Amino acid sequence: MSTTLTPPWYKQRWPWLLMLGPAIVVVAGIATLVIAVQTNDPLVNDDYYKRGNEINEDLGRDAAAAQRGLSAQMLFADQGGAVRVLLRQQGSQPLPDTLTLSFQHPTIAGHDVTATLKREGAGSYIGEVKLTVASKHWYVRLQDPADSWRVEGQWTPDKGNGVMLEPAR
């Protein structure tokens, strides 16, 4: 008579293989919890009504830029260096001596960068920008110091070192 001894359950591979799935889920859940607790979510605004009114005011700046026929071309020398902006307008209103150029990260407000550009010639402005992170996409906004108008666009560094900025529609 031959008897085969079955090893105990913990020495077989099937129970361990079956427990591997739930163990991975537990580890992933703990990792997700740690990430959620340690990072700050700056995307949520508490005062929705006030922000809605600010958006309506912002639309007036776009209309003012469209009324003046403003558009601009931004040219980057390299990512994190000199920026040149060529500002065009219809009409003969005086252009300001400085402009504010903002690079806004699509999801993390802490990565936003703002630079002041100085007039170099007729409609030509130059400045220095240090981008803190290498993002694949940026929202670019150009506005005057009085915040009376703005032009904006979307810049993808992989697609070139320049972008056209126009009033939002």
Coordinates of C-alpha atoms in Angstrom, one line a residue:
M1 CA 0.0 0.0 0.0
S2 CA 1.4 3.3 -1.0
T3 CA 0.4 6.5 0.7
T4 CA 1.2 9.9 -0.7
L5 CA 1.8 12.6 1.8
T6 CA 0.2 15.9 0.8
P7 CA 2.3 18.8 2.0
P8 CA 0.6 21.4 4.2
W9 CA -1.3 24.2 2.5
Y10 CA 1.4 26.8 3.1
K11 CA 4.0 24.7 1.2
Q12 CA 1.8 24.6 -2.0
R13 CA 1.9 27.4 -4.6
W14 CA -1.9 27.7 -5.4
P15 CA -3.0 29.2 -2.1
W16 CA -0.2 31.8 -2.4
L17 CA -1.0 32.5 -6.0
L18 CA -4.7 33.1 -5.0
M19 CA -3.7 35.4 -2.2
L20 CA -1.4 37.4 -4.4
G21 CA -4.2 39.4 -6.1
P22 CA -5.8 40.7 -2.9
A23 CA -2.4 41.4 -1.4
I24 CA -1.6 43.6 -4.5
V25 CA -4.9 45.4 -4.1
V26 CA -4.2 46.1 -0.4
V27 CA -0.7 47.5 -1.2
A28 CA -2.1 49.7 -4.0
G29 CA -4.8 51.0 -1.7
I30 CA -2.3 52.0 0.9
A31 CA -0.1 53.7 -1.7
T32 CA -3.1 55.6 -3.0
L33 CA -4.1 56.7 0.5
V34 CA -0.5 57.9 1.2
I35 CA -0.5 59.9 -2.0
A36 CA -3.9 61.4 -1.3
V37 CA -3.0 62.4 2.2
Q38 CA 0.5 63.9 1.4
T39 CA -0.4 65.9 -1.7
N40 CA -2.5 69.1 -1.9
D41 CA -5.2 69.5 -4.5
P42 CA -5.1 73.2 -5.5
L43 CA -7.8 72.8 -8.1
V44 CA -10.9 73.3 -6.0
N45 CA -12.1 76.8 -5.3
D46 CA -14.3 77.4 -2.3
D47 CA -16.1 80.6 -3.4
Y48 CA -17.8 79.6 -6.7
Y49 CA -20.0 82.6 -7.0
K50 CA -17.1 85.1 -6.6
R51 CA -15.0 83.1 -9.1
G52 CA -17.9 83.1 -11.6
N53 CA -18.1 86.9 -11.4
E54 CA -14.4 87.2 -11.9
I55 CA -14.7 85.1 -15.1
N56 CA -17.3 87.5 -16.4
E57 CA -14.9 90.4 -15.8
D58 CA -12.2 88.5 -17.5
L59 CA -14.3 88.2 -20.7
G60 CA -14.4 92.0 -20.9
R61 CA -10.6 91.9 -21.2
D62 CA -10.9 89.5 -24.1
A63 CA -13.4 91.8 -25.8
A64 CA -11.2 94.8 -25.3
A65 CA -8.3 93.0 -27.0
A66 CA -10.5 92.0 -29.9
Q67 CA -11.8 95.5 -30.2
R68 CA -8.2 96.8 -30.5
G69 CA -7.3 94.1 -33.0
L70 CA -4.5 92.7 -30.8
S71 CA -2.6 89.6 -31.5
A72 CA 0.9 88.5 -30.6
Q73 CA 3.5 85.9 -31.5
M74 CA 5.6 84.5 -28.7
L75 CA 9.0 83.0 -29.6
F76 CA 11.0 81.0 -27.1
A77 CA 14.8 81.0 -27.6
D78 CA 15.0 77.8 -25.5
Q79 CA 12.9 76.2 -22.8
G80 CA 13.8 78.3 -19.8
G81 CA 15.5 81.3 -21.5
A82 CA 14.8 84.4 -23.5
V83 CA 11.3 85.1 -24.8
R84 CA 10.4 87.6 -27.5
V85 CA 6.9 88.7 -28.1
L86 CA 5.8 90.6 -31.3
L87 CA 2.6 92.4 -30.5
R88 CA 0.4 93.6 -33.4
Q89 CA -2.7 95.9 -33.2
Q90 CA -5.1 97.6 -35.5
G91 CA -5.2 101.3 -34.9
S92 CA -2.7 103.7 -33.3
Q93 CA -3.3 103.4 -29.6
P94 CA 0.0 103.6 -27.6
L95 CA 1.4 100.3 -26.4
P96 CA 2.7 99.9 -22.8
D97 CA 6.3 99.8 -21.9
T98 CA 6.0 96.5 -20.1
L99 CA 3.7 93.4 -20.5
T100 CA 3.0 90.5 -18.3
L101 CA 3.5 87.0 -19.8
S102 CA 2.1 84.1 -17.8
F103 CA 2.7 80.4 -18.4
Q104 CA 0.0 78.4 -16.6
H105 CA 0.4 74.7 -16.0
P106 CA -2.8 72.8 -16.9
T107 CA -3.3 71.0 -13.6
I108 CA -0.9 72.3 -10.9
A109 CA -1.0 76.0 -10.0
G110 CA 2.3 75.8 -8.2
H111 CA 4.1 75.3 -11.5
D112 CA 2.8 78.6 -13.0
V113 CA 5.4 81.1 -14.1
T114 CA 5.0 84.9 -14.7
A115 CA 7.5 87.2 -16.3
T116 CA 7.6 90.9 -17.1
L117 CA 8.6 91.8 -20.7
K118 CA 10.1 95.1 -21.6
R119 CA 9.5 96.9 -24.8
E120 CA 12.5 96.7 -27.2
G121 CA 11.0 98.4 -30.2
A122 CA 7.7 99.1 -32.0
G123 CA 5.6 96.1 -30.8
S124 CA 8.6 94.0 -29.8
Y125 CA 9.0 92.9 -26.2
I126 CA 11.7 90.7 -24.6
G127 CA 12.1 89.0 -21.3
E128 CA 13.5 86.1 -19.4
V129 CA 11.4 83.1 -18.4
K130 CA 12.5 80.2 -16.2
L131 CA 10.0 77.3 -16.5
T132 CA 10.2 75.2 -13.3
V133 CA 9.0 71.9 -14.8
A134 CA 9.1 70.4 -18.3
S135 CA 5.4 70.2 -19.1
K136 CA 4.1 68.9 -22.4
H137 CA 1.4 71.7 -22.5
W138 CA 1.2 75.3 -21.2
Y139 CA -1.5 77.9 -21.3
V140 CA 0.1 81.2 -22.2
R141 CA -1.4 84.6 -21.4
L142 CA -0.1 88.1 -22.3
Q143 CA -1.7 91.2 -20.7
D144 CA -1.0 94.8 -20.2
P145 CA 0.0 96.1 -16.7
A146 CA -3.4 97.7 -16.2
D147 CA -5.2 94.4 -16.9
S148 CA -7.4 96.1 -19.4
W149 CA -6.8 93.5 -22.2
R150 CA -5.3 90.1 -22.7
V151 CA -4.4 87.6 -25.4
E152 CA -3.8 84.0 -24.9
G153 CA -2.9 80.7 -26.5
Q154 CA -1.8 77.1 -25.8
W155 CA 1.8 76.2 -26.2
T156 CA 3.1 72.7 -26.7
P157 CA 6.9 72.7 -26.5
D158 CA 7.3 69.5 -28.6
K159 CA 5.6 71.2 -31.5
G160 CA 7.9 74.3 -31.7
N161 CA 9.3 77.2 -29.9
G162 CA 6.5 79.7 -30.7
V163 CA 2.8 80.2 -30.3
M164 CA 0.2 82.7 -31.6
L165 CA -1.7 84.6 -28.9
E166 CA -5.2 85.9 -29.6
P167 CA -8.2 87.2 -27.7
A168 CA -10.3 84.3 -26.4
R169 CA -13.5 83.7 -28.4

